[in-house]
mmCIF file of C-alpha atoms in Angstrom:
data_model
loop_
_atom_site.group_PDB
_atom_site.id
_atom_site.type_symbol
_atom_site.label_atom_id
_atom_site.label_comp_id
_atom_site.label_asym_id
_atom_site.label_seq_id
_atom_site.Cartn_x
_atom_site.Cartn_y
_atom_site.Cartn_z
ATOM 1 C CA MET A 1 -38.594 25.108 1.406
ATOM 2 C CA THR A 2 -35.664 23.666 -0.776
ATOM 3 C CA ASP A 3 -35.550 22.748 -4.291
ATOM 4 C CA LEU A 4 -32.795 21.005 -6.277
ATOM 5 C CA TYR A 5 -31.984 19.961 -9.721
ATOM 6 C CA ALA A 6 -29.671 17.109 -7.973
ATOM 7 C CA LEU A 7 -27.353 16.455 -5.116
ATOM 8 C CA GLY A 8 -24.256 14.217 -3.658
ATOM 9 C CA LEU A 9 -22.952 13.309 -1.291
ATOM 10 C CA GLY A 10 -19.349 12.022 -2.467
ATOM 11 C CA VAL A 11 -15.071 10.806 -1.207
ATOM 12 C CA GLY A 12 -12.745 12.334 -3.879
ATOM 13 C CA THR A 13 -9.408 12.826 -3.670
ATOM 14 C CA GLN A 14 -7.797 15.969 -4.165
ATOM 15 C CA ASN A 15 -4.012 17.417 -4.269
ATOM 16 C CA SER A 16 -0.941 18.912 -2.208
ATOM 17 C CA LYS A 17 -3.318 22.253 -3.024
ATOM 18 C CA GLY A 18 -6.393 20.888 -1.617
ATOM 19 C CA GLU A 19 -7.688 20.616 -4.691
ATOM 20 C CA TRP A 20 -10.278 18.077 -6.836
ATOM 21 C CA LEU A 21 -9.328 16.011 -8.657
ATOM 22 C CA GLU A 22 -12.287 13.524 -8.713
ATOM 23 C CA VAL A 23 -15.085 12.466 -6.866
ATOM 24 C CA PHE A 24 -16.945 9.305 -6.294
ATOM 25 C CA PHE A 25 -20.702 9.734 -4.504
ATOM 26 C CA PRO A 26 -22.197 6.802 -4.286
ATOM 27 C CA GLN A 27 -26.092 7.246 -3.955
ATOM 28 C CA PRO A 28 -26.339 10.939 -6.419
ATOM 29 C CA LEU A 29 -30.046 11.960 -6.118
ATOM 30 C CA LEU A 30 -31.536 13.751 -9.522
ATOM 31 C CA ASN A 31 -34.244 16.026 -7.780
ATOM 32 C CA PRO A 32 -33.731 14.827 -4.371
ATOM 33 C CA SER A 33 -37.156 15.749 -1.959
ATOM 34 C CA ALA A 34 -37.519 19.035 -0.738
ATOM 35 C CA ASP A 35 -37.142 17.314 3.212
ATOM 36 C CA THR A 36 -33.637 15.299 1.889
ATOM 37 C CA ALA A 37 -32.588 18.875 0.101
ATOM 38 C CA LYS A 38 -33.697 20.903 3.088
ATOM 39 C CA ALA A 39 -31.397 18.779 5.955
ATOM 40 C CA VAL A 40 -29.149 19.062 4.057
ATOM 41 C CA ALA A 41 -28.920 22.064 3.341
ATOM 42 C CA GLU A 42 -29.286 23.587 6.783
ATOM 43 C CA VAL A 43 -26.736 21.478 8.061
ATOM 44 C CA LEU A 44 -24.669 22.080 5.986
ATOM 45 C CA GLY A 45 -25.362 26.200 5.559
ATOM 46 C CA TYR A 46 -26.175 25.041 2.156
ATOM 47 C CA ALA A 47 -27.231 29.311 0.210
ATOM 48 C CA GLY A 48 -28.559 28.816 -2.516
ATOM 49 C CA GLY A 49 -27.274 28.102 -6.222
ATOM 50 C CA ASN A 50 -24.697 25.676 -7.917
ATOM 51 C CA GLN A 51 -22.198 24.387 -4.590
ATOM 52 C CA ALA A 52 -19.578 22.224 -3.760
ATOM 53 C CA ILE A 53 -19.287 22.731 0.082
ATOM 54 C CA ALA A 54 -17.237 20.652 2.046
ATOM 55 C CA ILE A 55 -18.204 18.834 4.771
ATOM 56 C CA ASP A 56 -17.176 18.644 8.108
ATOM 57 C CA SER A 57 -15.626 15.292 9.621
ATOM 58 C CA ALA A 58 -17.801 16.768 13.053
ATOM 59 C CA LYS A 59 -20.535 17.443 11.149
ATOM 60 C CA LEU A 60 -21.243 13.731 9.933
ATOM 61 C CA ASP A 61 -23.474 12.578 13.200
ATOM 62 C CA ALA A 62 -25.924 15.646 12.257
ATOM 63 C CA LEU A 63 -26.204 14.943 8.983
ATOM 64 C CA ALA A 64 -26.647 11.912 8.830
ATOM 65 C CA SER A 65 -29.568 12.236 11.776
ATOM 66 C CA ALA A 66 -30.452 15.234 9.855
ATOM 67 C CA LEU A 67 -31.054 12.586 6.725
ATOM 68 C CA GLU A 68 -32.927 10.059 9.202
ATOM 69 C CA ALA A 69 -35.547 12.110 10.520
ATOM 70 C CA ALA A 70 -36.176 13.406 6.833
ATOM 71 C CA GLY A 71 -37.188 9.890 5.758
ATOM 72 C CA ASN A 72 -34.105 9.356 3.649
ATOM 73 C CA PRO A 73 -32.203 6.810 5.688
ATOM 74 C CA GLU A 74 -30.307 5.678 2.955
ATOM 75 C CA GLN A 75 -28.322 8.172 2.640
ATOM 76 C CA ALA A 76 -28.016 8.388 5.966
ATOM 77 C CA ALA A 77 -26.473 5.144 6.390
ATOM 78 C CA THR A 78 -24.199 6.708 3.364
ATOM 79 C CA VAL A 79 -22.901 9.164 5.211
ATOM 80 C CA LYS A 80 -22.636 6.904 8.795
ATOM 81 C CA THR A 81 -19.988 5.515 6.569
ATOM 82 C CA PHE A 82 -18.327 8.219 6.179
ATOM 83 C CA GLN A 83 -17.109 8.241 9.507
ATOM 84 C CA ASN A 84 -14.395 5.886 8.613
ATOM 85 C CA SER A 85 -13.145 7.995 5.856
ATOM 86 C CA GLN A 86 -9.532 8.872 5.195
ATOM 87 C CA ARG A 87 -10.644 11.202 2.476
ATOM 88 C CA PRO A 88 -11.519 14.974 2.165
ATOM 89 C CA LEU A 89 -15.105 14.435 2.029
ATOM 90 C CA VAL A 90 -17.405 17.137 -0.034
ATOM 91 C CA ALA A 91 -21.678 17.398 -0.666
ATOM 92 C CA ALA A 92 -22.857 18.879 -4.452
ATOM 93 C CA LEU A 93 -26.060 20.430 -4.216
ATOM 94 C CA LEU A 94 -27.892 21.846 -7.439
ATOM 95 C CA ALA A 95 -29.834 24.650 -7.467
ATOM 96 C CA GLU A 96 -29.983 24.175 -11.178
ATOM 97 C CA ASP A 97 -29.157 22.627 -14.623
ATOM 98 C CA ALA A 98 -26.371 24.091 -15.135
ATOM 99 C CA ALA A 99 -23.248 23.560 -17.126
ATOM 100 C CA PRO A 100 -20.199 22.782 -14.381
ATOM 101 C CA SER A 101 -18.067 25.355 -12.991
ATOM 102 C CA SER A 102 -16.403 22.630 -9.937
ATOM 103 C CA VAL A 103 -14.795 19.406 -10.382
ATOM 104 C CA PRO A 104 -17.775 17.442 -7.686
ATOM 105 C CA GLU A 105 -20.070 19.174 -9.640
ATOM 106 C CA GLY A 106 -19.001 18.117 -12.986
ATOM 107 C CA TYR A 107 -18.899 13.972 -11.809
ATOM 108 C CA LEU A 108 -22.186 14.370 -9.849
ATOM 109 C CA LYS A 109 -23.598 15.456 -13.732
ATOM 110 C CA LEU A 110 -21.311 12.542 -15.285
ATOM 111 C CA HIS A 111 -22.555 9.985 -11.836
ATOM 112 C CA LEU A 112 -26.259 10.848 -12.735
ATOM 113 C CA ILE A 113 -25.519 9.818 -16.477
ATOM 114 C CA SER A 114 -24.052 6.625 -15.025
ATOM 115 C CA HIS A 115 -26.194 5.267 -12.831
ATOM 116 C CA ARG A 116 -29.089 6.014 -15.216
ATOM 117 C CA LEU A 117 -31.290 8.583 -13.365
ATOM 118 C CA VAL A 118 -30.611 11.007 -16.809
ATOM 119 C CA LYS A 119 -29.687 9.836 -20.370
ATOM 120 C CA PRO A 120 -26.967 11.913 -22.683
ATOM 121 C CA HIS A 121 -27.176 15.399 -23.430
ATOM 122 C CA GLY A 122 -30.018 15.109 -20.909
ATOM 123 C CA THR A 123 -27.813 17.094 -18.587
ATOM 124 C CA VAL A 124 -26.221 20.313 -19.038
ATOM 125 C CA LEU A 125 -22.325 19.511 -19.429
ATOM 126 C CA ASP A 126 -21.471 22.757 -20.877
ATOM 127 C CA GLY A 127 -17.465 23.754 -20.936
ATOM 128 C CA LEU A 128 -16.617 20.159 -18.790
ATOM 129 C CA PHE A 129 -13.516 19.777 -20.829
ATOM 130 C CA GLY A 130 -11.813 22.743 -18.710
ATOM 131 C CA THR A 131 -13.545 22.607 -15.414
ATOM 132 C CA LEU A 132 -11.716 18.583 -15.190
ATOM 133 C CA PRO A 133 -7.989 18.411 -14.500
ATOM 134 C CA ASN A 134 -5.982 15.647 -16.661
ATOM 135 C CA VAL A 135 -4.693 13.190 -14.709
ATOM 136 C CA ALA A 136 -2.889 10.018 -13.795
ATOM 137 C CA TRP A 137 -5.692 6.766 -13.178
ATOM 138 C CA THR A 138 -2.843 4.263 -10.520
ATOM 139 C CA ASN A 139 -3.843 1.284 -8.874
ATOM 140 C CA GLN A 140 -3.385 3.675 -5.906
ATOM 141 C CA GLY A 141 -6.113 6.544 -7.112
ATOM 142 C CA ALA A 142 -5.993 9.274 -8.908
ATOM 143 C CA VAL A 143 -2.396 11.425 -9.272
ATOM 144 C CA ASP A 144 -1.850 15.121 -9.653
ATOM 145 C CA LEU A 145 0.518 15.032 -13.281
ATOM 146 C CA ALA A 146 2.739 17.547 -11.357
ATOM 147 C CA GLU A 147 3.473 14.966 -8.290
ATOM 148 C CA LEU A 148 3.315 12.208 -10.058
ATOM 149 C CA PRO A 149 6.944 11.636 -10.310
ATOM 150 C CA GLU A 150 7.067 11.746 -6.861
ATOM 151 C CA ARG A 151 4.790 10.002 -6.406
ATOM 152 C CA GLN A 152 6.434 6.727 -8.509
ATOM 153 C CA LEU A 153 9.734 7.447 -6.895
ATOM 154 C CA GLN A 154 8.225 7.452 -3.486
ATOM 155 C CA ALA A 155 6.670 3.860 -4.472
ATOM 156 C CA ARG A 156 9.951 2.624 -6.105
ATOM 157 C CA LEU A 157 11.787 3.860 -2.276
ATOM 158 C CA ASN A 158 8.353 1.718 -1.050
ATOM 159 C CA GLY A 159 9.498 -1.662 -2.787
ATOM 160 C CA GLU A 160 6.706 -0.888 -4.708
ATOM 161 C CA LEU A 161 5.394 -0.218 -8.327
ATOM 162 C CA LEU A 162 2.867 2.939 -9.083
ATOM 163 C CA ASP A 163 0.944 1.839 -11.905
ATOM 164 C CA VAL A 164 -0.235 4.106 -14.401
ATOM 165 C CA ASP A 165 -3.209 3.181 -15.927
ATOM 166 C CA CYS A 166 -4.460 6.333 -18.343
ATOM 167 C CA VAL A 167 -4.342 10.181 -18.131
ATOM 168 C CA ASP A 168 -6.974 11.531 -18.927
ATOM 169 C CA LYS A 169 -9.665 13.755 -17.886
ATOM 170 C CA PHE A 170 -11.824 10.825 -17.695
ATOM 171 C CA PRO A 171 -12.164 7.655 -15.438
ATOM 172 C CA LYS A 172 -13.817 4.142 -16.861
ATOM 173 C CA MET A 173 -16.871 3.800 -15.704
ATOM 174 C CA THR A 174 -16.554 0.889 -13.376
ATOM 175 C CA ASN A 175 -15.066 2.436 -10.667
ATOM 176 C CA TYR A 176 -17.401 4.029 -10.722
ATOM 177 C CA VAL A 177 -20.893 3.011 -10.587
ATOM 178 C CA VAL A 178 -21.639 -0.852 -12.705
ATOM 179 C CA PRO A 179 -25.223 -0.566 -14.279
ATOM 180 C CA ALA A 180 -27.087 -4.001 -14.000
ATOM 181 C CA GLY A 181 -27.709 -6.073 -16.310
ATOM 182 C CA VAL A 182 -24.392 -4.943 -18.770
ATOM 183 C CA ARG A 183 -21.575 -7.356 -20.276
ATOM 184 C CA ILE A 184 -18.395 -5.271 -20.270
ATOM 185 C CA ALA A 185 -15.640 -6.884 -21.606
ATOM 186 C CA HIS A 186 -12.863 -4.457 -21.305
ATOM 187 C CA THR A 187 -13.934 -1.711 -18.187
ATOM 188 C CA ALA A 188 -10.814 0.824 -19.688
ATOM 189 C CA ARG A 189 -13.273 1.635 -22.869
ATOM 190 C CA VAL A 190 -16.444 2.880 -21.181
ATOM 191 C CA ARG A 191 -15.627 6.317 -19.534
ATOM 192 C CA LEU A 192 -16.894 7.882 -16.432
ATOM 193 C CA GLY A 193 -20.568 9.726 -17.950
ATOM 194 C CA ALA A 194 -21.795 6.962 -20.565
ATOM 195 C CA TYR A 195 -25.292 5.647 -20.358
ATOM 196 C CA ILE A 196 -25.109 1.413 -20.663
ATOM 197 C CA GLY A 197 -28.478 0.457 -20.462
ATOM 198 C CA GLU A 198 -29.460 -3.425 -19.050
ATOM 199 C CA GLY A 199 -29.126 -5.899 -21.425
ATOM 200 C CA THR A 200 -25.944 -4.168 -23.907
ATOM 201 C CA THR A 201 -23.273 -5.669 -24.647
ATOM 202 C CA VAL A 202 -20.134 -3.583 -24.402
ATOM 203 C CA MET A 203 -17.555 -5.785 -26.876
ATOM 204 C CA HIS A 204 -13.763 -6.574 -26.147
ATOM 205 C CA GLU A 205 -13.275 -3.210 -28.825
ATOM 206 C CA GLY A 206 -16.205 -1.725 -28.386
ATOM 207 C CA PHE A 207 -15.845 1.989 -26.637
ATOM 208 C CA VAL A 208 -18.501 4.047 -25.026
ATOM 209 C CA ASN A 209 -17.227 7.878 -24.772
ATOM 210 C CA PHE A 210 -18.838 10.439 -21.452
ATOM 211 C CA ASN A 211 -22.564 12.074 -22.606
ATOM 212 C CA ALA A 212 -23.275 8.995 -24.576
ATOM 213 C CA GLY A 213 -24.593 5.131 -24.538
ATOM 214 C CA THR A 214 -27.329 2.913 -25.945
ATOM 215 C CA GLU A 215 -30.714 2.140 -24.625
ATOM 216 C CA GLY A 216 -29.982 -1.482 -24.458
ATOM 217 C CA PRO A 217 -30.143 -3.801 -24.827
ATOM 218 C CA GLY A 218 -27.937 -4.499 -28.337
ATOM 219 C CA MET A 219 -24.405 -5.251 -29.601
ATOM 220 C CA ILE A 220 -21.996 -2.928 -29.067
ATOM 221 C CA GLU A 221 -18.559 -4.245 -30.950
ATOM 222 C CA GLY A 222 -17.028 -0.574 -31.924
ATOM 223 C CA ARG A 223 -17.077 3.419 -30.724
ATOM 224 C CA ILE A 224 -19.919 5.512 -29.118
ATOM 225 C CA SER A 225 -19.318 8.475 -29.336
ATOM 226 C CA ALA A 226 -19.844 11.661 -27.599
ATOM 227 C CA GLY A 227 -23.518 12.534 -28.598
ATOM 228 C CA VAL A 228 -24.838 9.316 -29.708
ATOM 229 C CA PHE A 229 -27.334 7.048 -28.526
ATOM 230 C CA VAL A 230 -28.094 4.084 -29.840
ATOM 231 C CA GLY A 231 -32.132 2.406 -29.191
ATOM 232 C CA LYS A 232 -32.967 -0.918 -28.240
ATOM 233 C CA GLY A 233 -31.936 -4.477 -30.302
ATOM 234 C CA SER A 234 -28.820 -2.194 -32.163
ATOM 235 C CA ASP A 235 -25.313 -3.910 -33.452
ATOM 236 C CA LEU A 236 -22.811 -1.411 -34.134
ATOM 237 C CA GLY A 237 -20.356 -3.876 -36.112
ATOM 238 C CA GLY A 238 -16.372 -4.418 -34.935
ATOM 239 C CA GLY A 239 -14.822 -0.804 -35.137
ATOM 240 C CA CYS A 240 -17.639 0.927 -36.811
ATOM 241 C CA SER A 241 -17.690 5.126 -35.789
ATOM 242 C CA THR A 242 -20.746 6.613 -33.927
ATOM 243 C CA MET A 243 -19.666 10.440 -34.759
ATOM 244 C CA GLY A 244 -22.150 12.607 -32.816
ATOM 245 C CA THR A 245 -20.460 15.273 -30.951
ATOM 246 C CA LEU A 246 -17.038 15.503 -30.005
ATOM 247 C CA SER A 247 -17.455 17.554 -26.724
ATOM 248 C CA GLY A 248 -20.212 16.395 -24.097
ATOM 249 C CA GLY A 249 -22.854 20.063 -24.123
ATOM 250 C CA GLY A 250 -23.551 20.644 -27.399
ATOM 251 C CA ASN A 251 -26.973 20.991 -28.694
ATOM 252 C CA ILE A 252 -26.223 18.137 -31.728
ATOM 253 C CA ILE A 253 -27.215 14.350 -30.420
ATOM 254 C CA ILE A 254 -27.142 11.706 -33.051
ATOM 255 C CA SER A 255 -29.257 9.128 -31.812
ATOM 256 C CA VAL A 256 -29.660 5.369 -33.089
ATOM 257 C CA GLY A 257 -33.306 3.985 -33.371
ATOM 258 C CA ASP A 258 -34.408 0.661 -32.169
ATOM 259 C CA GLU A 259 -33.209 -2.539 -33.579
ATOM 260 C CA CYS A 260 -30.757 -0.860 -36.079
ATOM 261 C CA LEU A 261 -27.250 -2.047 -37.577
ATOM 262 C CA LEU A 262 -23.847 -0.536 -38.484
ATOM 263 C CA GLY A 263 -21.685 -3.182 -40.639
ATOM 264 C CA ALA A 264 -17.803 -3.502 -39.023
ATOM 265 C CA ASN A 265 -15.703 -0.017 -39.723
ATOM 266 C CA ALA A 266 -19.193 1.682 -41.067
ATOM 267 C CA GLY A 267 -19.919 5.958 -39.346
ATOM 268 C CA ILE A 268 -22.706 7.615 -39.589
ATOM 269 C CA GLY A 269 -22.866 11.390 -39.382
ATOM 270 C CA ILE A 270 -27.215 11.684 -39.359
ATOM 271 C CA PRO A 271 -28.836 9.741 -36.351
ATOM 272 C CA LEU A 272 -30.958 6.524 -38.177
ATOM 273 C CA GLY A 273 -35.124 5.649 -37.438
ATOM 274 C CA ASP A 274 -35.913 1.951 -36.808
ATOM 275 C CA ARG A 275 -34.479 -1.156 -38.378
ATOM 276 C CA CYS A 276 -32.243 1.087 -40.399
ATOM 277 C CA THR A 277 -28.626 -0.853 -41.767
ATOM 278 C CA VAL A 278 -25.130 0.850 -42.855
ATOM 279 C CA GLU A 279 -23.397 -2.025 -45.095
ATOM 280 C CA ALA A 280 -19.896 -2.740 -43.998
ATOM 281 C CA GLY A 281 -17.297 0.253 -44.819
ATOM 282 C CA LEU A 282 -19.817 3.050 -45.543
ATOM 283 C CA TYR A 283 -19.334 6.290 -43.369
ATOM 284 C CA ILE A 284 -22.335 8.152 -44.017
ATOM 285 C CA THR A 285 -22.002 12.175 -43.174
ATOM 286 C CA ALA A 286 -24.474 14.709 -43.452
ATOM 287 C CA GLY A 287 -23.546 16.211 -46.803
ATOM 288 C CA THR A 288 -22.811 13.286 -48.233
ATOM 289 C CA LYS A 289 -24.969 12.842 -52.058
ATOM 290 C CA VAL A 290 -26.892 9.287 -51.710
ATOM 291 C CA ALA A 291 -29.238 8.199 -54.107
ATOM 292 C CA VAL A 292 -32.688 7.540 -53.088
ATOM 293 C CA LEU A 293 -34.052 4.095 -54.614
ATOM 294 C CA ASP A 294 -37.584 2.605 -54.292
ATOM 295 C CA ASP A 295 -38.464 -1.120 -52.946
ATOM 296 C CA LYS A 296 -38.349 -1.981 -56.828
ATOM 297 C CA GLY A 297 -34.646 -0.544 -57.228
ATOM 298 C CA GLU A 298 -35.505 2.269 -58.988
ATOM 299 C CA LEU A 299 -34.187 6.071 -58.477
ATOM 300 C CA VAL A 300 -35.896 8.146 -56.180
ATOM 301 C CA GLU A 301 -34.289 11.305 -56.511
ATOM 302 C CA SER A 302 -30.683 12.056 -55.622
ATOM 303 C CA VAL A 303 -30.527 13.767 -51.536
ATOM 304 C CA LYS A 304 -28.008 15.504 -49.144
ATOM 305 C CA ALA A 305 -28.331 12.162 -45.759
ATOM 306 C CA ARG A 306 -28.992 14.480 -43.620
ATOM 307 C CA ASP A 307 -32.536 15.008 -45.418
ATOM 308 C CA LEU A 308 -33.029 10.994 -44.455
ATOM 309 C CA ALA A 309 -31.715 11.742 -41.107
ATOM 310 C CA GLY A 310 -34.270 10.288 -38.403
ATOM 311 C CA LYS A 311 -35.965 7.888 -40.745
ATOM 312 C CA SER A 312 -37.014 4.206 -40.676
ATOM 313 C CA ASP A 313 -36.312 1.207 -42.407
ATOM 314 C CA LEU A 314 -33.492 2.757 -44.656
ATOM 315 C CA LEU A 315 -30.650 0.479 -46.262
ATOM 316 C CA PHE A 316 -28.007 2.426 -46.992
ATOM 317 C CA ARG A 317 -24.836 0.461 -49.503
ATOM 318 C CA ARG A 318 -22.697 1.559 -51.921
ATOM 319 C CA ASN A 319 -22.650 0.826 -55.500
ATOM 320 C CA SER A 320 -20.463 -1.681 -56.429
ATOM 321 C CA VAL A 321 -20.107 -0.766 -60.323
ATOM 322 C CA ASN A 322 -20.089 3.468 -60.329
ATOM 323 C CA GLY A 323 -19.359 3.585 -56.187
ATOM 324 C CA ALA A 324 -22.822 5.879 -55.352
ATOM 325 C CA VAL A 325 -24.455 6.058 -52.169
ATOM 326 C CA GLU A 326 -27.521 3.755 -52.035
ATOM 327 C CA CYS A 327 -30.779 3.995 -49.957
ATOM 328 C CA LYS A 328 -32.838 1.979 -50.229
ATOM 329 C CA THR A 329 -36.025 1.713 -48.978
ATOM 330 C CA ASN A 330 -39.617 -0.410 -48.141
ATOM 331 C CA LYS A 331 -41.393 2.718 -49.567
ATOM 332 C CA SER A 332 -43.259 3.134 -52.748
ATOM 333 C CA ALA A 333 -41.318 5.749 -55.194
ATOM 334 C CA ILE A 334 -44.469 8.123 -54.718
ATOM 335 C CA ALA A 335 -44.293 8.269 -51.083
ATOM 336 C CA LEU A 336 -41.374 8.764 -50.177
ATOM 337 C CA ASN A 337 -40.916 11.718 -52.585
ATOM 338 C CA GLU A 338 -43.889 13.079 -50.867
ATOM 339 C CA GLU A 339 -42.397 13.034 -47.549
ATOM 340 C CA LEU A 340 -38.580 14.398 -49.144
ATOM 341 C CA HIS A 341 -40.155 16.953 -50.494
ATOM 342 C CA ALA A 342 -43.294 17.836 -47.123
ATOM 343 C CA ASN A 343 -39.462 18.034 -45.248
ATOM 344 C CA ASN A 344 -37.160 20.209 -47.647
#
């Protein structure tokens, strides 16, 4: 019996040296059934561990039949469509959730997030930046940067234009998956590996990085950086910056609870609980000194913002007279004071 953490059968792009640039997995699987894993392993000669195995076109019929026999007609149908491929095919088999060591492994994990099979920071992405190549994303697909000048010249000689949309390690998500029930006004601003929950709207200036996202429903008009996960019914105002980790795979995640509001050009460096508000233009880091007020506006205590991490029903604002950062709560001074000291 073969147990796998994840499995992906995909088609991708290689450079002239046979090195992978990107991989598209139409139906990635998280914890596939033992029968499905065994069917793929036996046909492809999988010997264990985390591997990316090239799929020989001569094995496609056998692979499709094995998947049918394993009770997985969906994957079998996908394999049958691969028979018409003029691009290289690959199977990524992950025995464990470990740092990706190849481009196919990395792309499979990004697909798992964007297909909503795992949430941000729900899979190990350590070292992903070093694993993925920097690529020119064009109207003809991914192009190796070293081969770009020749491809541009050849396109001109053919009377065509090779349009370079961007140069990046991560492609836009919608070229690989469009999750159900979402609106994305500017698709280039959502990277593959973003988790976009049903009911989420990403407006024109909104941005969602890989290993970040929204549970939905919600409105995103600002930036959701890697490591940030926004709860249901939240509104991230235009230009706001919710800064979590700057790259995937760390141990820090900035979560934003349900029904939160971050005003325009606001930002946070701490997780928020439910129903929290950060006024426009206010950026809160973990070390920001905050004057905590009770429901009557009386000072309870001065703390660092990290001491308020994850708490609900808080309003963060800046005092227009003295410039102090204040946090108002609907709790009484005594109750909040006791809670703060209990957590310190």
